[in-house]
Short mmCIF file of C-alpha atoms in Angstrom, two decimals:
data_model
loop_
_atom_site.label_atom_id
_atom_site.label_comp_id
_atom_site.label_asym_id
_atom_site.label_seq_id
_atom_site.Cartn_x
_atom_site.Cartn_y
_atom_site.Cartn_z
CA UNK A 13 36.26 -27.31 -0.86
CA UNK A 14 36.42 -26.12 2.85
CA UNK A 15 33.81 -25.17 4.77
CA UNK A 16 32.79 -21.96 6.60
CA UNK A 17 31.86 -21.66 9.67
CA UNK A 18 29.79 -18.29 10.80
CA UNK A 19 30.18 -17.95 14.38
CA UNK A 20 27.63 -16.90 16.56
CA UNK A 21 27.62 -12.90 17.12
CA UNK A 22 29.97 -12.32 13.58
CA UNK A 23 29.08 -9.60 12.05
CA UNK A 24 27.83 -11.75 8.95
CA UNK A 25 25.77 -13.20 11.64
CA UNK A 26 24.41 -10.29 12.82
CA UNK A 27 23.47 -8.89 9.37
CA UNK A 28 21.65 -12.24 8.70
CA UNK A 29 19.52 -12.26 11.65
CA UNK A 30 18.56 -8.16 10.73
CA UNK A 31 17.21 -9.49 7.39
CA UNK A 32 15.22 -11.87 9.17
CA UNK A 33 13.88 -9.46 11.34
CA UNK A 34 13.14 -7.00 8.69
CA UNK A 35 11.33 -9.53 6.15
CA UNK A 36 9.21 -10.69 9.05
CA UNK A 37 8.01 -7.10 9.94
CA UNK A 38 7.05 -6.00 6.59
CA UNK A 39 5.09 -9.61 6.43
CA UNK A 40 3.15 -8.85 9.28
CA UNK A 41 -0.06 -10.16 9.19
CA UNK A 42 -2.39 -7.04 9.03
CA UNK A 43 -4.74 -4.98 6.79
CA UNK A 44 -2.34 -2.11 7.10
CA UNK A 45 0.89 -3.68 5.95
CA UNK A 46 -1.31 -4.89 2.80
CA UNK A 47 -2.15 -0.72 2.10
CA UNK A 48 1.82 -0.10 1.59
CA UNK A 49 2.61 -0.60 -2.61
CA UNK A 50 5.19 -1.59 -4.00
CA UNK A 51 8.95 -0.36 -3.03
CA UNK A 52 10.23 -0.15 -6.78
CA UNK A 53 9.91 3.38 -7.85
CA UNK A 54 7.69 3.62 -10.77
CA UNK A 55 8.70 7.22 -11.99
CA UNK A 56 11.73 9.45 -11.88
CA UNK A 57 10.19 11.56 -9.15
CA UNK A 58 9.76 8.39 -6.71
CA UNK A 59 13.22 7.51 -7.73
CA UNK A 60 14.88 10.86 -6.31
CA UNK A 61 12.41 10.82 -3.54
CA UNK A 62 12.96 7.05 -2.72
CA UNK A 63 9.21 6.29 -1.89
CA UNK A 64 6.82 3.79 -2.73
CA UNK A 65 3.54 4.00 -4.82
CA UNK A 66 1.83 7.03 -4.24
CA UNK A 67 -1.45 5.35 -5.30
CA UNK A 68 -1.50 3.93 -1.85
CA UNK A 69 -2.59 4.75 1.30
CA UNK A 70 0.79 3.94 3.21
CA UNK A 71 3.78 5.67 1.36
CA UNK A 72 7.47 4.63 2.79
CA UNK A 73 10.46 7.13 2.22
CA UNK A 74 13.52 5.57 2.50
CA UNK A 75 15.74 8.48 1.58
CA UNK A 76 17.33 8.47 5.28
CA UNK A 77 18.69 4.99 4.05
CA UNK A 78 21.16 6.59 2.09
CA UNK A 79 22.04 10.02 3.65
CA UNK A 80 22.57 11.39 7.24
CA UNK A 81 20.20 12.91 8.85
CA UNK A 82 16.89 12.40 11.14
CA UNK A 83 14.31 14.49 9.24
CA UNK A 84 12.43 14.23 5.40
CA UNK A 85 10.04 16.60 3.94
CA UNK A 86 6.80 15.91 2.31
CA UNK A 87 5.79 18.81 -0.43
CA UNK A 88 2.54 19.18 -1.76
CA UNK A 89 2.25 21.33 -5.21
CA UNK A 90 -1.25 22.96 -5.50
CA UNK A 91 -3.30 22.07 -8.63
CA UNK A 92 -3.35 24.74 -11.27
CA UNK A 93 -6.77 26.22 -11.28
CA UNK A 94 -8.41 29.62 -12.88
CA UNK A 95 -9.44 30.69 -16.17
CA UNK A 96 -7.46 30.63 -19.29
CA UNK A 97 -6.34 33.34 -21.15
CA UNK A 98 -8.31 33.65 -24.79
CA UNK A 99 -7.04 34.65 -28.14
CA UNK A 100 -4.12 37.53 -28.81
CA UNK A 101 -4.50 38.50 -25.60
CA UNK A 102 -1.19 39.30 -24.29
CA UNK A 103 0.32 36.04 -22.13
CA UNK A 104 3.24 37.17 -21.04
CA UNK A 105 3.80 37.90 -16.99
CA UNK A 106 0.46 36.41 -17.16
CA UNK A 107 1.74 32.59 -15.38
CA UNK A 108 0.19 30.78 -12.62
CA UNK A 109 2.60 30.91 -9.46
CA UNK A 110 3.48 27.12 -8.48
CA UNK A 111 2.16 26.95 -4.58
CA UNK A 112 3.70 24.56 -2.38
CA UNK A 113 3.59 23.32 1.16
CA UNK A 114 5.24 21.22 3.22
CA UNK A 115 5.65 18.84 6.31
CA UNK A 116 8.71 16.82 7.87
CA UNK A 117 8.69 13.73 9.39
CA UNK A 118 11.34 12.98 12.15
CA UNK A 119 12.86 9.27 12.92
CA UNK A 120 13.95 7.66 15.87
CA UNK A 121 15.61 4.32 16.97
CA UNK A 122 13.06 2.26 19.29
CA UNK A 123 14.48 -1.07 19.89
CA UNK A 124 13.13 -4.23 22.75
CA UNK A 125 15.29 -6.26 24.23
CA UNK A 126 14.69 -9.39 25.55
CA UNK A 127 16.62 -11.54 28.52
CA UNK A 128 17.26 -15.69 26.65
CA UNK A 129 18.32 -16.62 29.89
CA UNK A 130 21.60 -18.23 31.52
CA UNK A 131 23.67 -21.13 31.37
CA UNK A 132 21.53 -23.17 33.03
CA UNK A 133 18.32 -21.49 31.73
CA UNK A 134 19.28 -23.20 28.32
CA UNK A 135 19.96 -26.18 29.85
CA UNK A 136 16.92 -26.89 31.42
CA UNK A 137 14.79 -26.83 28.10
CA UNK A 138 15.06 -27.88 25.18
CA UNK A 139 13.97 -25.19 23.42
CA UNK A 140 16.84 -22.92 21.97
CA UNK A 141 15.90 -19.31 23.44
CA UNK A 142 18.18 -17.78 21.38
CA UNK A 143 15.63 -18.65 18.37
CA UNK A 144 12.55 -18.13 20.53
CA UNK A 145 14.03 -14.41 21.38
CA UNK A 146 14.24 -13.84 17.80
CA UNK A 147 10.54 -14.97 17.12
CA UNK A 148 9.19 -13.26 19.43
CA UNK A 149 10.92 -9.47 18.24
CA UNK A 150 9.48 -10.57 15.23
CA UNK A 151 6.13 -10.67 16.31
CA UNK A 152 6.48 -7.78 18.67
CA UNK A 153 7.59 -5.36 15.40
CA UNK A 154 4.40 -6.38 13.84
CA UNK A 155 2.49 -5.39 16.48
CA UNK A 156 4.32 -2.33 17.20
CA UNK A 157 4.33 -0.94 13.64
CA UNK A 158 0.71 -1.85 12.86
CA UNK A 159 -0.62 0.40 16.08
CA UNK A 160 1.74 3.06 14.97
CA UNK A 161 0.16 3.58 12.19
CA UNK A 162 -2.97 3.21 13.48
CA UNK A 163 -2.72 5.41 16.23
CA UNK A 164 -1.17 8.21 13.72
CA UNK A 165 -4.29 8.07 11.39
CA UNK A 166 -6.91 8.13 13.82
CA UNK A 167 -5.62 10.78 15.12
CA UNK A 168 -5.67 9.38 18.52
CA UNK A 169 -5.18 6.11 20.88
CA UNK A 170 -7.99 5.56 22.50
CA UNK A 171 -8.63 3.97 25.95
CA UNK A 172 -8.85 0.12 24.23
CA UNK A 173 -5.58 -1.82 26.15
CA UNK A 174 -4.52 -5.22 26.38
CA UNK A 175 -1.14 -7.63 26.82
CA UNK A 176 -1.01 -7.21 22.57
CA UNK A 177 -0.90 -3.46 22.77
CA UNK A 178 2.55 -2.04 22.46
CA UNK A 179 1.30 1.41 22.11
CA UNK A 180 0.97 3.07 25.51
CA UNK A 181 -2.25 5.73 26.61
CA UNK A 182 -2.25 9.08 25.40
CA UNK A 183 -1.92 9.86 29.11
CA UNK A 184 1.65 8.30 29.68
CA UNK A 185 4.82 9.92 29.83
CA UNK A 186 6.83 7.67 27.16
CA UNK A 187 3.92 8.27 24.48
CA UNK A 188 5.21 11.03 22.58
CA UNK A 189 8.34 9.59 22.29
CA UNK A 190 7.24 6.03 21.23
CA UNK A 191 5.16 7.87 18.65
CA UNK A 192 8.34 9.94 17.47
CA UNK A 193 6.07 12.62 15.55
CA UNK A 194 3.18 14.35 17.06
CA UNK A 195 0.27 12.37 16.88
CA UNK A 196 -2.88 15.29 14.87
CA UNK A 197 -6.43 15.23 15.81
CA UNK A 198 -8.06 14.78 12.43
CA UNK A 199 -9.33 18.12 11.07
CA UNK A 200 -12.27 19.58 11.14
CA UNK A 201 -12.89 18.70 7.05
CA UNK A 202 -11.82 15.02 7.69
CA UNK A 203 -13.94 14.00 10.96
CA UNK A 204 -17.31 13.04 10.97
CA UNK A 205 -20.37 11.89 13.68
CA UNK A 206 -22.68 9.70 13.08
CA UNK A 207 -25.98 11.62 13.66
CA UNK A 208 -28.61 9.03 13.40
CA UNK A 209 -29.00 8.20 9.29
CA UNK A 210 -26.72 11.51 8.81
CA UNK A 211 -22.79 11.87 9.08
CA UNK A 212 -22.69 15.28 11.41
CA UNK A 213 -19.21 17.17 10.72
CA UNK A 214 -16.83 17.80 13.13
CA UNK A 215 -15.68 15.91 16.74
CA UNK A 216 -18.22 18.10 19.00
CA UNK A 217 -21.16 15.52 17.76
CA UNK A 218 -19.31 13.24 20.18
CA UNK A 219 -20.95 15.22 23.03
CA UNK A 220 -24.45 14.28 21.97
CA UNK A 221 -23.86 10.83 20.30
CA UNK A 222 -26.37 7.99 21.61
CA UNK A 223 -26.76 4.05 21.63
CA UNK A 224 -28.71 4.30 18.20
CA UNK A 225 -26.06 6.10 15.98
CA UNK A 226 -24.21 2.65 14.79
CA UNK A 227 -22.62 2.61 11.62
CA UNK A 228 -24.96 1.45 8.40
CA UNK A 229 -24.06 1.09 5.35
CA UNK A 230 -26.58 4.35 4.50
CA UNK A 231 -23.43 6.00 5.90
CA UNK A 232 -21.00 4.63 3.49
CA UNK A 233 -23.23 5.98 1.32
CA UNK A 234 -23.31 9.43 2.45
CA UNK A 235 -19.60 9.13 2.84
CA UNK A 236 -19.31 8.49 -1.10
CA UNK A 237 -21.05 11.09 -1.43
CA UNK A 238 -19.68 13.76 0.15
CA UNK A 239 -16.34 12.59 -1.63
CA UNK A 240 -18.20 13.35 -5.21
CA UNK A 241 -19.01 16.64 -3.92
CA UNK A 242 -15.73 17.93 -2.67
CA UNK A 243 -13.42 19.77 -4.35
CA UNK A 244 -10.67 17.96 -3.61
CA UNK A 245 -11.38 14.55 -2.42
CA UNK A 246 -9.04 11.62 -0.77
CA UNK A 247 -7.37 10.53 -4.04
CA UNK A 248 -8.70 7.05 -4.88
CA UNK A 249 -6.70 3.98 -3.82
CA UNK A 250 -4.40 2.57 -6.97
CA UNK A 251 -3.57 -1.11 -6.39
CA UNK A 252 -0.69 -2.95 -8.78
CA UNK A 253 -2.32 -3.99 -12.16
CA UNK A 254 -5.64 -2.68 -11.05
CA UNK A 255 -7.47 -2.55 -14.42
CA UNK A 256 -10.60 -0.48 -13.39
CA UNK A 257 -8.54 1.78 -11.49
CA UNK A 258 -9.43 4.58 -13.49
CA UNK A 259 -13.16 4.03 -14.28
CA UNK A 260 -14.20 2.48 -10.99
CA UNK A 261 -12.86 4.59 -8.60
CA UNK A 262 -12.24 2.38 -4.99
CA UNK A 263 -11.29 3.77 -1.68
CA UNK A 264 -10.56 2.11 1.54
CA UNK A 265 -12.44 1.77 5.01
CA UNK A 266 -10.69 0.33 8.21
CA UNK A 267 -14.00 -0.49 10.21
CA UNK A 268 -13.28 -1.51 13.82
CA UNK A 269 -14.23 -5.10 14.51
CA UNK A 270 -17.48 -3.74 16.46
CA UNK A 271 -18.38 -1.65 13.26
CA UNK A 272 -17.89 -4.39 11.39
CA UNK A 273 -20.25 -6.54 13.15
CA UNK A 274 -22.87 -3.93 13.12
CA UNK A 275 -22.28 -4.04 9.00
CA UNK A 276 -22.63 -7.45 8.76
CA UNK A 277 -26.42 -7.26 10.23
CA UNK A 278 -27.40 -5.02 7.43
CA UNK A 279 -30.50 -6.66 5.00
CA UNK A 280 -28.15 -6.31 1.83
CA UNK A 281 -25.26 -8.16 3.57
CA UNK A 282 -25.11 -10.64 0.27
CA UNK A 283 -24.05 -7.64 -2.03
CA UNK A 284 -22.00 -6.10 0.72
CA UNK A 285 -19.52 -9.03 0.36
CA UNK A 286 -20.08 -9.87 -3.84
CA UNK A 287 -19.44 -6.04 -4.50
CA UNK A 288 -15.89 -7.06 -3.36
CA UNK A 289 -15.53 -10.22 -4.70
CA UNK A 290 -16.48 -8.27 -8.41
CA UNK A 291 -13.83 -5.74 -7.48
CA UNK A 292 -11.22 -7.89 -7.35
CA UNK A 293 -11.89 -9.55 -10.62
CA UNK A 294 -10.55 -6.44 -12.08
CA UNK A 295 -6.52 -7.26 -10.87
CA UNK A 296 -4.05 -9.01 -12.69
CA UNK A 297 -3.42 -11.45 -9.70
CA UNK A 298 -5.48 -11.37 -6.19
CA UNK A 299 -4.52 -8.95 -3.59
CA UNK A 300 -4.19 -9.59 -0.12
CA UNK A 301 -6.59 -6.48 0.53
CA UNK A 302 -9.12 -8.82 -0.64
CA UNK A 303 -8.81 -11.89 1.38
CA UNK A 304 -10.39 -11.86 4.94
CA UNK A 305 -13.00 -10.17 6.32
CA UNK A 306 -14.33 -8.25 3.34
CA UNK A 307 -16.88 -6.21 1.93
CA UNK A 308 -17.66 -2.87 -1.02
CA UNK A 309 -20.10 -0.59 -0.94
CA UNK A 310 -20.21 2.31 -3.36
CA UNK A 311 -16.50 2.13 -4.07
CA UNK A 312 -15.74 2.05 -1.04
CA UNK A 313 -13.81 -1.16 0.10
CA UNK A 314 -14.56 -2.20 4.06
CA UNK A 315 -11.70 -4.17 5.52
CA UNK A 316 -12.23 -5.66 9.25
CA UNK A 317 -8.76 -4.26 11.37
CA UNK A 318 -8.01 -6.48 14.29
CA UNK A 319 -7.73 -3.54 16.77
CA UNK A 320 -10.15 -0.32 17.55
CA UNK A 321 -9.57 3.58 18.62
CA UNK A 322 -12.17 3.53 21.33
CA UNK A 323 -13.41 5.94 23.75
CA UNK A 324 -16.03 5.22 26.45
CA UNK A 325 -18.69 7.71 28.05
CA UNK A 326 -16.88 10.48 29.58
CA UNK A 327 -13.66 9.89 28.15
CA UNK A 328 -12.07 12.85 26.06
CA UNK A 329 -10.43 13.25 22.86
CA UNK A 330 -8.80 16.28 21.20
CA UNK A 331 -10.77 17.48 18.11
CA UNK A 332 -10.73 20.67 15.79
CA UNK A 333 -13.66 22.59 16.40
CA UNK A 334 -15.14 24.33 12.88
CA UNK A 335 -13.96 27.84 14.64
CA UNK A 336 -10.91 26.43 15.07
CA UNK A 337 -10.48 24.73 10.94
CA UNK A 338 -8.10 27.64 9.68
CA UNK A 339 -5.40 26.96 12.17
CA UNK A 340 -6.48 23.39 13.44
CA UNK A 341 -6.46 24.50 17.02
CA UNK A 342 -7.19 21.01 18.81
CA UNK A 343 -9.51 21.46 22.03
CA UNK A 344 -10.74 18.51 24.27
CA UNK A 345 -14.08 16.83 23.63
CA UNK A 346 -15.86 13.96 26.34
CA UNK A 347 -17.93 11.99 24.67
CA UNK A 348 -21.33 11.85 25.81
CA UNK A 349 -21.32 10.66 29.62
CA UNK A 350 -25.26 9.77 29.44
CA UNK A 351 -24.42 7.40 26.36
CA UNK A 352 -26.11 4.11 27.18
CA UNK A 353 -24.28 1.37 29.54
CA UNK A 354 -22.53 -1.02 27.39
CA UNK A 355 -22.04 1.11 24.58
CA UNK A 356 -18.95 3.11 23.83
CA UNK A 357 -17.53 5.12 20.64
CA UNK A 358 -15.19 3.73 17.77
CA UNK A 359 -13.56 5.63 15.15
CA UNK A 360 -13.49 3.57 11.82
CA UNK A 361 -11.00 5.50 8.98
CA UNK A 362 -11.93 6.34 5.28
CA UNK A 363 -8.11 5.83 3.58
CA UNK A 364 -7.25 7.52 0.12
CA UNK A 365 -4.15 7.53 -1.61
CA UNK A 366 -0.54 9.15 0.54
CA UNK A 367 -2.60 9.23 3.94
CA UNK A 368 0.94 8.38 5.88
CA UNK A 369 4.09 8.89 5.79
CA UNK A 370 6.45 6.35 6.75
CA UNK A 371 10.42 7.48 6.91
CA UNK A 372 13.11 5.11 7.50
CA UNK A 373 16.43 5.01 8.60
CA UNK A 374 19.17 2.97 9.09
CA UNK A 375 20.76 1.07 11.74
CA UNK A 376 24.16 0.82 13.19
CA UNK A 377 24.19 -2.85 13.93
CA UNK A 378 22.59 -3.31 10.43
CA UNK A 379 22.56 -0.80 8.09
CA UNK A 380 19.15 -1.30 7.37
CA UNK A 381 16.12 -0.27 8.73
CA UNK A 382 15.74 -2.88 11.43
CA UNK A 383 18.55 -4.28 13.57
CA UNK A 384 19.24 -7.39 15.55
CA UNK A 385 22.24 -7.61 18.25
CA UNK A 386 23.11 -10.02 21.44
CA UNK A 387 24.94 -8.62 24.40
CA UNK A 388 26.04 -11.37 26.65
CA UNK A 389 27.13 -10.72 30.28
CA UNK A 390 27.33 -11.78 33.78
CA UNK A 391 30.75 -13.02 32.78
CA UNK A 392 29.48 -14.79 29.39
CA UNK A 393 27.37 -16.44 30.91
CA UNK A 394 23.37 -14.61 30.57
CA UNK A 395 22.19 -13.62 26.86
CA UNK A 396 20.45 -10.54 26.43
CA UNK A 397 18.84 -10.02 22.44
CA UNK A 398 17.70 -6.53 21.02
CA UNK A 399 15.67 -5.73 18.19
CA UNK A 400 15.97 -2.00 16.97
CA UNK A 401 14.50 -0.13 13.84
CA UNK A 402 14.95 4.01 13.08
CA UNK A 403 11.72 4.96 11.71
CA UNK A 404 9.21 7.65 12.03
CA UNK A 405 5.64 8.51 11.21
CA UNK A 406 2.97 10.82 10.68
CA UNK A 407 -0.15 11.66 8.87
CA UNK A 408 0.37 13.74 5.54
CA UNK A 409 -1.40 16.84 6.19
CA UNK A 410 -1.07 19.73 3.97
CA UNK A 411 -2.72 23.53 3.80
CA UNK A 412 -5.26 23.07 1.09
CA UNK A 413 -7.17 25.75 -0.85
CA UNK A 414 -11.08 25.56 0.38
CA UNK A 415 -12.65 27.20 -2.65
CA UNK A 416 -12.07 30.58 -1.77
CA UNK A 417 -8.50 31.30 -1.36
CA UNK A 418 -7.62 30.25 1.73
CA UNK A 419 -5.48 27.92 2.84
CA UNK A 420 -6.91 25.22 5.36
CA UNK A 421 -5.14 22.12 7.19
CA UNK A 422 -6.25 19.47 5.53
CA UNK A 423 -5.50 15.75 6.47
CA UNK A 424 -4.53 14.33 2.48
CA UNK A 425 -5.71 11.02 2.48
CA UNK A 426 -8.14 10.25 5.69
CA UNK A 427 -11.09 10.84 6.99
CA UNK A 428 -12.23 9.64 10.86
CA UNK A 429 -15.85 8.58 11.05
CA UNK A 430 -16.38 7.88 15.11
CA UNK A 431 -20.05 5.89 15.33
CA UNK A 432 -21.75 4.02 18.59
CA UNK A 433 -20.98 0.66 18.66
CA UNK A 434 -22.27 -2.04 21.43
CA UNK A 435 -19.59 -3.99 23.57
CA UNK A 436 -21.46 -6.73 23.97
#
């Protein structure tokens, strides 16, 4: 039998390495991978569309996979509503008008490329840097994908940086680009203050928030609340072989790790964290939304996210003013510059079901969604690696009827809840 060699930089190679770098992106070790179901279609409708479960938060549409293209719409059908007609009356001409609307989500290609060195580079260690390159893009994705997401929920970035942040500032030239889509202050229906023991509606609390208006889980509770009461809520989160899904509705909170602190300090802290452990009795087998830094209260299900939106006194954020609901208008807000020294704001996100849509591509080098290709030069003798994916983003929002007729942006599946929270 002989034996086959794959050189380095064959196309067989090449496609190898992309798998690698794919599989390791999707296994990224955060919350928000974990709120993506699963990619096999489970109805004829997700099969034409080529999405994931629409139970979840995260929803990825891979229909760019298989046609050209650099754009897929979203549609939203409106839910029947009215009286019906009684008796003999006469039904015909009488039918409901299906409503619709729609978004689109754009992709792009963002790749990072990374310099492995010379001839004598690899040399002089005994490390192989060809690997190391490799590792690291697959780290870097992670990280990349994760604060996409993020950033595209919240609604904004925030002023939080560090070496892990591959996001840039609102502020900087390249952002709009990295972000591909336009990145939506939440809506006036979906944003909320806390106001002392009250959730205040609307980004203009931000003016007036002080030191004292931390997140509790009395808040939570007013949050559940106001879910019963609306019309139409975030859809409820459906996880694989969820048992209660039905009876014991569950949605989920990404609490900043300074909200989550404040949480932890609550008197019924021992609940807090059994309310989840019950929860997840329900499942078949034990999701990963689970494990970690956990808690439930009132349905909802706190997770701690390893990175905050956050906005210090003075800074400014763009918010939707109630004048401004109908067309979603977004105007600058500063949060309040006389909020105490050492505190600053946080937004921590409600999630329901289809909150984000994430559209893929495919590569060139690949023909997947990510990519991996090495360029040597310098006359063969300096290594140069790229990682590359063709993806795009943005937050499902959709004109929804209020109650009365009209048609008002409505983010689908999250609501922004921005509370004090102390930095040391």
């Amino acid at each position: 039998m002989a034996e086959t060699n794959v050189a380095s930089g064959s196309s067989i190679a090449v496609k190898h390495y992309s798998a690698a770098l794919f599989a390791n992106t999707l296994k990224g070790a955060s919350a928000m991978e974990n709120l993506v179901g699963p990619v096999e279609p489970t109805s004829a409708m997700q099969k034409v569309a080529g999405q994931t479960q629409p139970g979840m938060p995260l929803v990825r549409i891979d229909n760019l996979l298989k046609s050209a293209g650099d754009i897929v719409s979203l549609d939203l059908v409106d839910t029947v509503s009215g009286e019906p007609l009684m008796g003999d009356v006469n039904r015909e001409g009488k039918g409901n008008t299906l409503n619709f609307s729609s978004m689109e989500i754009k992709i792009d290609l963002a790749s990072k490329v990374i310099d492995a060195g010379g001839s004598m580079s690899q040399q002089r260690t005994k490390h192989n840097l060809r690997e190391i390159a490799l590792a690291q893009l697959s780290g870097y994705f992670p990280r990349l994908d994760t604060q996409e997401s993020l950033v595209h929920l919240a609604g904004a970035r925030g002023s939080q940086t560090g070496t892990d942040w591959a996001v840039p500032l609102q502020s900087a030239a390249n952002f709009s680009s990295i972000m591909v889509n336009p990145v939506k202050a939440p809506t006036y229906n979906r944003h909320f203050v806390v106001n002392g023991a009250n959730l205040t509606q609307g980004g203009a609390q931000l003016g007036s928030i002080v030191s004292t208006d931390l997140l509790r889980l009395g808040h939570l509770d007013n949050l559940r609340k106001r879910l019963d009461d609306m019309d139409q809520p975030l859809q409820s989160v459906k996880l694989a072989g969820d048992r209660a899904a039905q009876t014991s509705k569950m949605w989920v909170f990404l609490a900043t790790p300074n909200q989550y602190s404040v949480l932890l300090t609550e008197g019924s802290l021992r609940a807090f964290q059994q309310n989840a452990v019950n929860r997840a009795a329900y499942l078949d087998t034990r999701h990963p939304l689970f494990a970690g830094e956990v808690g439930m209260w009132n349905g909802i299900l706190v997770i701690k996210n390893e990175r905050a939106i956050r906005f210090l006194p003075s800074e400014s954020t763009r918010i939707v003013t109630s004048g401004n609901a109908p067309t979603a208008t977004e105007t600058d807000q500063p949060v309040n510059p006389a909020l105490t020294s050492g505190y600053a704001v946080e937004r921590g996100l409600l999630l329901g079901a289809q909150a984000l849509g994430i559209a893929y591509g495919k590569t060139k080098v690949s023909g997947m969604q990510f990519g991996w290709k090495e360029h040597w030069y310098n006359f063969e003798s300096n290594l140069e690696v790229m990682g590359e994916k063709v993806c795009g983003k943005a937050k499902v929002r959709m004109s929804v009827d209020d109650g009365t007729g009209t048609k008002v942006p409505t983010d689908f599946g999250v609501i922004a809840v921005d509370s004090a929270v102390p930095l040391t």
